[in-house]
PDB file of C-alpha atoms in Angstrom:
ATOM      1  CA  MET A   1      52.726  49.625 -82.033  1.00 35.00           C
ATOM      2  CA  VAL A   2      50.259  47.013 -80.862  1.00 35.00           C
ATOM      3  CA  SER A   3      49.896  43.494 -82.083  1.00 35.00           C
ATOM      4  CA  THR A   4      46.880  41.435 -81.982  1.00 37.00           C
ATOM      5  CA  PRO A   5      46.295  37.821 -82.412  1.00 41.00           C
ATOM      6  CA  LEU A   6      44.913  38.591 -85.862  1.00 40.00           C
ATOM      7  CA  GLY A   7      48.263  39.548 -87.000  1.00 39.00           C
ATOM      8  CA  GLY A   8      48.943  42.781 -85.589  1.00 42.00           C
ATOM      9  CA  ALA A   9      49.074  46.221 -87.496  1.00 41.00           C
ATOM     10  CA  VAL A  10      50.539  47.000 -90.811  1.00 39.00           C
ATOM     11  CA  ARG A  11      53.425  48.850 -91.021  1.00 42.00           C
ATOM     12  CA  GLY A  12      53.620  51.611 -93.399  1.00 44.00           C
ATOM     13  CA  ARG A  13      54.577  55.306 -93.507  1.00 44.00           C
ATOM     14  CA  PRO A  14      54.947  57.117 -90.199  1.00 47.00           C
ATOM     15  CA  ARG A  15      51.483  57.563 -88.497  1.00 55.00           C
ATOM     16  CA  ASP A  16      49.483  60.727 -88.384  1.00 68.00           C
ATOM     17  CA  ASP A  17      48.137  60.367 -84.466  1.00 83.00           C
ATOM     18  CA  ALA A  18      45.382  62.636 -85.199  1.00 88.00           C
ATOM     19  CA  ARG A  19      44.251  60.933 -88.492  1.00 89.00           C
ATOM     20  CA  GLU A  20      44.775  57.683 -86.738  1.00 91.00           C
ATOM     21  CA  GLN A  21      42.317  58.646 -83.418  1.00 90.00           C
ATOM     22  CA  ALA A  22      39.654  60.201 -85.935  1.00 94.00           C
ATOM     23  CA  ILE A  23      39.571  56.614 -87.904  1.00 95.00           C
ATOM     24  CA  LEU A  24      39.460  54.598 -84.624  1.00 93.00           C
ATOM     25  CA  HIS A  25      36.793  56.995 -83.231  1.00 91.00           C
ATOM     26  CA  ALA A  26      34.514  56.649 -86.807  1.00 94.00           C
ATOM     27  CA  ALA A  27      35.198  52.612 -86.214  1.00 93.00           C
ATOM     28  CA  LEU A  28      33.486  52.633 -82.686  1.00 89.00           C
ATOM     29  CA  GLU A  29      30.788  55.346 -83.824  1.00 89.00           C
ATOM     30  CA  LEU A  30      29.668  52.940 -86.670  1.00 92.00           C
ATOM     31  CA  LEU A  31      30.096  49.870 -84.532  1.00 87.00           C
ATOM     32  CA  THR A  32      27.457  51.375 -82.304  1.00 85.00           C
ATOM     33  CA  GLU A  33      25.203  52.722 -84.911  1.00 88.00           C
ATOM     34  CA  VAL A  34      24.896  50.079 -87.274  1.00 88.00           C
ATOM     35  CA  GLY A  35      26.543  47.212 -86.199  1.00 85.00           C
ATOM     36  CA  TYR A  36      29.672  44.901 -86.717  1.00 85.00           C
ATOM     37  CA  GLU A  37      28.064  43.306 -89.774  1.00 85.00           C
ATOM     38  CA  ARG A  38      26.904  46.283 -91.482  1.00 90.00           C
ATOM     39  CA  MET A  39      29.999  48.249 -90.683  1.00 91.00           C
ATOM     40  CA  SER A  40      32.359  48.725 -93.706  1.00 93.00           C
ATOM     41  CA  MET A  41      36.062  49.976 -94.012  1.00 95.00           C
ATOM     42  CA  VAL A  42      34.647  52.165 -96.914  1.00 95.00           C
ATOM     43  CA  ALA A  43      32.061  53.763 -94.189  1.00 96.00           C
ATOM     44  CA  VAL A  44      34.649  54.260 -91.974  1.00 96.00           C
ATOM     45  CA  ALA A  45      36.985  55.976 -94.246  1.00 95.00           C
ATOM     46  CA  ALA A  46      33.919  58.599 -95.128  1.00 95.00           C
ATOM     47  CA  ARG A  47      32.927  59.009 -91.656  1.00 96.00           C
ATOM     48  CA  ALA A  48      36.939  59.697 -90.747  1.00 95.00           C
ATOM     49  CA  ARG A  49      37.566  61.391 -93.891  1.00 94.00           C
ATOM     50  CA  ALA A  50      40.354  59.317 -94.795  1.00 93.00           C
ATOM     51  CA  SER A  51      41.157  57.466 -97.701  1.00 93.00           C
ATOM     52  CA  LYS A  52      40.639  53.616 -97.781  1.00 92.00           C
ATOM     53  CA  ALA A  53      44.465  53.205 -98.529  1.00 92.00           C
ATOM     54  CA  THR A  54      45.371  55.004 -95.477  1.00 92.00           C
ATOM     55  CA  ILE A  55      43.071  52.980 -93.316  1.00 94.00           C
ATOM     56  CA  TYR A  56      44.687  49.739 -95.113  1.00 93.00           C
ATOM     57  CA  ARG A  57      48.389  50.809 -94.470  1.00 92.00           C
ATOM     58  CA  ARG A  58      47.425  50.627 -90.922  1.00 92.00           C
ATOM     59  CA  TRP A  59      44.966  47.672 -90.417  1.00 93.00           C
ATOM     60  CA  ALA A  60      44.583  44.714 -92.593  1.00 90.00           C
ATOM     61  CA  GLY A  61      40.814  44.417 -91.970  1.00 90.00           C
ATOM     62  CA  LYS A  62      37.945  45.457 -90.119  1.00 90.00           C
ATOM     63  CA  ASP A  63      38.742  42.866 -87.155  1.00 87.00           C
ATOM     64  CA  GLU A  64      42.084  44.256 -86.938  1.00 89.00           C
ATOM     65  CA  LEU A  65      40.526  47.773 -86.591  1.00 92.00           C
ATOM     66  CA  VAL A  66      37.810  47.207 -84.394  1.00 89.00           C
ATOM     67  CA  VAL A  67      39.832  45.561 -81.733  1.00 85.00           C
ATOM     68  CA  GLU A  68      42.316  48.503 -81.427  1.00 87.00           C
ATOM     69  CA  ALA A  69      39.603  50.970 -81.558  1.00 86.00           C
ATOM     70  CA  ILE A  70      37.654  48.909 -78.598  1.00 81.00           C
ATOM     71  CA  ARG A  71      41.516  48.340 -76.901  1.00 77.00           C
ATOM     72  CA  ARG A  72      42.244  51.886 -77.043  1.00 77.00           C
ATOM     73  CA  GLN A  73      38.941  52.732 -75.514  1.00 71.00           C
ATOM     74  CA  ALA A  74      39.279  50.566 -72.660  1.00 66.00           C
ATOM     75  CA  VAL A  75      42.868  50.996 -71.581  1.00 63.00           C
ATOM     76  CA  ASP A  76      44.942  53.503 -73.326  1.00 59.00           C
ATOM     77  CA  ASP A  77      45.777  56.319 -71.563  1.00 64.00           C
ATOM     78  CA  ILE A  78      44.639  55.104 -68.179  1.00 78.00           C
ATOM     79  CA  ILE A  79      47.032  56.662 -65.790  1.00 81.00           C
ATOM     80  CA  ILE A  80      48.020  54.100 -63.073  1.00 85.00           C
ATOM     81  CA  ALA A  81      48.922  57.233 -60.340  1.00 87.00           C
ATOM     82  CA  ASP A  82      50.240  55.776 -56.976  1.00 93.00           C
ATOM     83  CA  THR A  83      47.569  57.082 -54.567  1.00 95.00           C
ATOM     84  CA  GLY A  84      49.698  55.788 -51.562  1.00 95.00           C
ATOM     85  CA  SER A  85      47.038  52.782 -50.666  1.00 97.00           C
ATOM     86  CA  LEU A  86      45.124  49.994 -53.035  1.00 97.00           C
ATOM     87  CA  ARG A  87      41.923  51.764 -52.270  1.00 97.00           C
ATOM     88  CA  GLY A  88      42.913  54.812 -53.777  1.00 97.00           C
ATOM     89  CA  ASP A  89      44.590  53.360 -56.614  1.00 96.00           C
ATOM     90  CA  MET A  90      41.369  51.538 -57.439  1.00 97.00           C
ATOM     91  CA  ILE A  91      39.009  54.419 -56.902  1.00 97.00           C
ATOM     92  CA  ASP A  92      41.271  56.216 -59.492  1.00 95.00           C
ATOM     93  CA  ILE A  93      41.326  53.498 -62.112  1.00 93.00           C
ATOM     94  CA  ILE A  94      37.718  53.208 -62.112  1.00 93.00           C
ATOM     95  CA  ARG A  95      36.878  56.672 -62.161  1.00 92.00           C
ATOM     96  CA  GLN A  96      38.840  57.147 -65.295  1.00 88.00           C
ATOM     97  CA  LYS A  97      37.253  53.909 -66.743  1.00 84.00           C
ATOM     98  CA  VAL A  98      34.212  55.474 -66.053  1.00 87.00           C
ATOM     99  CA  ARG A  99      34.444  58.727 -67.561  1.00 83.00           C
ATOM    100  CA  ARG A 100      35.618  56.430 -70.936  1.00 75.00           C
ATOM    101  CA  LEU A 101      31.934  55.509 -70.650  1.00 74.00           C
ATOM    102  CA  ALA A 102      30.299  58.423 -70.217  1.00 70.00           C
ATOM    103  CA  ASP A 103      29.131  58.930 -73.571  1.00 60.00           C
ATOM    104  CA  GLY A 104      27.278  56.019 -75.155  1.00 60.00           C
ATOM    105  CA  GLY A 105      28.904  53.613 -73.101  1.00 63.00           C
ATOM    106  CA  ALA A 106      25.993  51.390 -72.845  1.00 65.00           C
ATOM    107  CA  ALA A 107      25.298  51.235 -76.756  1.00 72.00           C
ATOM    108  CA  LEU A 108      29.274  50.790 -77.444  1.00 74.00           C
ATOM    109  CA  MET A 109      29.190  47.802 -74.888  1.00 73.00           C
ATOM    110  CA  ALA A 110      26.012  46.488 -76.486  1.00 75.00           C
ATOM    111  CA  GLY A 111      27.882  46.620 -79.927  1.00 78.00           C
ATOM    112  CA  VAL A 112      30.997  44.821 -78.551  1.00 79.00           C
ATOM    113  CA  VAL A 113      29.010  41.862 -77.395  1.00 81.00           C
ATOM    114  CA  LEU A 114      27.143  41.853 -81.006  1.00 81.00           C
ATOM    115  CA  ALA A 115      30.391  42.232 -82.669  1.00 82.00           C
ATOM    116  CA  MET A 116      32.029  39.259 -80.743  1.00 84.00           C
ATOM    117  CA  ARG A 117      28.711  37.078 -81.679  1.00 83.00           C
ATOM    118  CA  ASP A 118      29.047  37.928 -85.284  1.00 80.00           C
ATOM    119  CA  SER A 119      32.794  37.352 -85.819  1.00 82.00           C
ATOM    120  CA  VAL A 120      34.455  34.688 -84.224  1.00 84.00           C
ATOM    121  CA  ALA A 121      38.095  35.696 -84.794  1.00 80.00           C
ATOM    122  CA  LEU A 122      37.317  39.439 -83.514  1.00 82.00           C
ATOM    123  CA  ALA A 123      35.990  37.628 -80.538  1.00 85.00           C
ATOM    124  CA  SER A 124      38.864  35.777 -79.821  1.00 83.00           C
ATOM    125  CA  ALA A 125      41.337  38.578 -80.455  1.00 78.00           C
ATOM    126  CA  LEU A 126      39.407  40.869 -78.192  1.00 78.00           C
ATOM    127  CA  ARG A 127      39.225  38.212 -75.396  1.00 80.00           C
ATOM    128  CA  ALA A 128      42.915  37.632 -75.841  1.00 75.00           C
ATOM    129  CA  GLN A 129      43.635  41.780 -75.998  1.00 71.00           C
ATOM    130  CA  MET A 130      41.551  42.786 -73.463  1.00 71.00           C
ATOM    131  CA  ILE A 131      42.254  39.762 -70.655  1.00 74.00           C
ATOM    132  CA  GLU A 132      46.141  40.634 -71.252  1.00 73.00           C
ATOM    133  CA  ASP A 133      45.512  44.415 -70.675  1.00 70.00           C
ATOM    134  CA  GLY A 134      43.451  43.912 -67.669  1.00 72.00           C
ATOM    135  CA  ARG A 135      45.560  41.448 -66.081  1.00 80.00           C
ATOM    136  CA  GLY A 136      48.808  43.787 -66.547  1.00 83.00           C
ATOM    137  CA  LEU A 137      46.895  46.561 -64.878  1.00 87.00           C
ATOM    138  CA  ALA A 138      45.459  44.625 -62.045  1.00 91.00           C
ATOM    139  CA  ALA A 139      48.814  43.062 -61.396  1.00 92.00           C
ATOM    140  CA  LEU A 140      50.569  46.563 -61.002  1.00 93.00           C
ATOM    141  CA  ILE A 141      48.476  47.910 -58.613  1.00 95.00           C
ATOM    142  CA  VAL A 142      48.387  44.696 -56.498  1.00 96.00           C
ATOM    143  CA  GLN A 143      51.927  44.529 -56.526  1.00 96.00           C
ATOM    144  CA  ARG A 144      52.292  47.955 -55.605  1.00 96.00           C
ATOM    145  CA  ALA A 145      49.968  47.369 -52.311  1.00 96.00           C
ATOM    146  CA  VAL A 146      51.740  44.420 -51.676  1.00 96.00           C
ATOM    147  CA  ASP A 147      55.286  46.582 -51.615  1.00 96.00           C
ATOM    148  CA  ARG A 148      53.771  48.924 -49.302  1.00 95.00           C
ATOM    149  CA  GLY A 149      52.728  46.264 -47.067  1.00 95.00           C
ATOM    150  CA  GLU A 150      49.096  46.268 -47.375  1.00 96.00           C
ATOM    151  CA  PRO A 151      47.391  42.726 -47.106  1.00 95.00           C
ATOM    152  CA  CYS A 152      46.362  41.418 -50.634  1.00 96.00           C
ATOM    153  CA  SER A 153      45.074  37.741 -51.122  1.00 95.00           C
ATOM    154  CA  PRO A 154      46.350  35.616 -53.690  1.00 94.00           C
ATOM    155  CA  THR A 155      43.590  36.087 -56.155  1.00 94.00           C
ATOM    156  CA  ALA A 156      43.012  39.794 -55.615  1.00 96.00           C
ATOM    157  CA  ALA A 157      44.296  40.868 -59.405  1.00 94.00           C
ATOM    158  CA  CYS A 158      41.835  38.294 -60.612  1.00 93.00           C
ATOM    159  CA  VAL A 159      39.124  39.714 -58.377  1.00 95.00           C
ATOM    160  CA  PHE A 160      39.754  43.084 -60.048  1.00 96.00           C
ATOM    161  CA  ASN A 161      39.930  42.130 -63.348  1.00 91.00           C
ATOM    162  CA  GLU A 162      36.642  39.910 -63.361  1.00 92.00           C
ATOM    163  CA  LEU A 163      34.462  42.028 -61.010  1.00 95.00           C
ATOM    164  CA  VAL A 164      34.933  45.538 -62.194  1.00 93.00           C
ATOM    165  CA  PRO A 165      34.139  44.622 -65.897  1.00 88.00           C
ATOM    166  CA  ALA A 166      31.098  42.673 -64.565  1.00 91.00           C
ATOM    167  CA  ALA A 167      29.868  45.733 -62.347  1.00 94.00           C
ATOM    168  CA  PHE A 168      29.809  48.074 -65.212  1.00 90.00           C
ATOM    169  CA  PHE A 169      28.046  45.560 -67.753  1.00 86.00           C
ATOM    170  CA  PHE A 170      25.422  45.147 -65.108  1.00 91.00           C
ATOM    171  CA  ARG A 171      24.643  48.684 -64.252  1.00 89.00           C
ATOM    172  CA  LEU A 172      24.741  49.845 -68.075  1.00 81.00           C
ATOM    173  CA  LEU A 173      22.887  47.080 -69.662  1.00 79.00           C
ATOM    174  CA  ILE A 174      20.637  45.546 -66.850  1.00 88.00           C
ATOM    175  CA  THR A 175      19.827  47.919 -64.304  1.00 91.00           C
ATOM    176  CA  GLY A 176      20.360  51.254 -65.919  1.00 86.00           C
ATOM    177  CA  GLU A 177      21.893  52.982 -62.827  1.00 90.00           C
ATOM    178  CA  ALA A 178      24.400  55.688 -62.832  1.00 89.00           C
ATOM    179  CA  LEU A 179      28.312  54.805 -62.672  1.00 91.00           C
ATOM    180  CA  ASP A 180      28.765  57.589 -60.155  1.00 94.00           C
ATOM    181  CA  ASP A 181      30.834  58.246 -57.302  1.00 96.00           C
ATOM    182  CA  VAL A 182      28.316  56.374 -55.141  1.00 96.00           C
ATOM    183  CA  PHE A 183      28.733  53.397 -57.431  1.00 96.00           C
ATOM    184  CA  ILE A 184      32.521  53.484 -57.332  1.00 97.00           C
ATOM    185  CA  HIS A 185      32.944  53.571 -53.600  1.00 98.00           C
ATOM    186  CA  HIS A 186      30.378  50.798 -53.187  1.00 97.00           C
ATOM    187  CA  LEU A 187      32.048  48.777 -55.683  1.00 98.00           C
ATOM    188  CA  VAL A 188      35.706  49.445 -53.981  1.00 98.00           C
ATOM    189  CA  ASP A 189      34.751  49.343 -50.279  1.00 98.00           C
ATOM    190  CA  ASP A 190      31.743  46.868 -50.314  1.00 98.00           C
ATOM    191  CA  ILE A 191      32.850  44.351 -52.686  1.00 97.00           C
ATOM    192  CA  LEU A 192      36.621  44.718 -54.199  1.00 97.00           C
ATOM    193  CA  LEU A 193      38.593  45.332 -50.992  1.00 97.00           C
ATOM    194  CA  PRO A 194      36.826  42.855 -48.816  1.00 96.00           C
ATOM    195  CA  LEU A 195      37.406  39.982 -51.475  1.00 96.00           C
ATOM    196  CA  MET A 196      40.930  41.165 -52.281  1.00 96.00           C
ATOM    197  CA  THR A 197      42.243  41.714 -48.975  1.00 94.00           C
ATOM    198  CA  ALA A 198      40.721  38.465 -47.330  1.00 84.00           C
ATOM    199  CA  GLU A 199      43.019  35.857 -46.221  1.00 74.00           C
ATOM    200  CA  ARG A 200      42.829  32.474 -47.993  1.00 62.00           C
TER     201      ARG A 200
END
């Protein structure tokens, strides 16, 4: 069970994973379609074909539901495979992230930005959770590279954690260019690797 700065999930009867996923998916759809302010737990329940009681047994309120839905979309089920090199690990992880954003990625990202503007509590919780998750993933692949004997700068994990989301944001919301393999290889080979392996 994931805990968040907003107090964590509410314990109740055993989870129904399919029902839970339907609720989280409905929350993301509504966040994209109507925005955070107009999104309601009643609407989420109707979209997911679940009762409000089912939702409130798992999440205490809208903030907690949105935090977990966005977290699942961003980091859950990311497989951190050992490809044998830092470059390979980064390409693999970024490809997985791109696949997550393939359907409605720009609209969802815009919805998240607006939601964070509308709710201080939500913004604080999202920042804390996503920064923590990102740091863990980046630290793992960098430490793995160090253990292999690959050169890594002291700030390598921070570089990955800061620049990958920034590059996604720029492509999705500013240029509208594709998040394709050309982009992924450019990001890894021309930006990330030079900065992450530079001597300080």
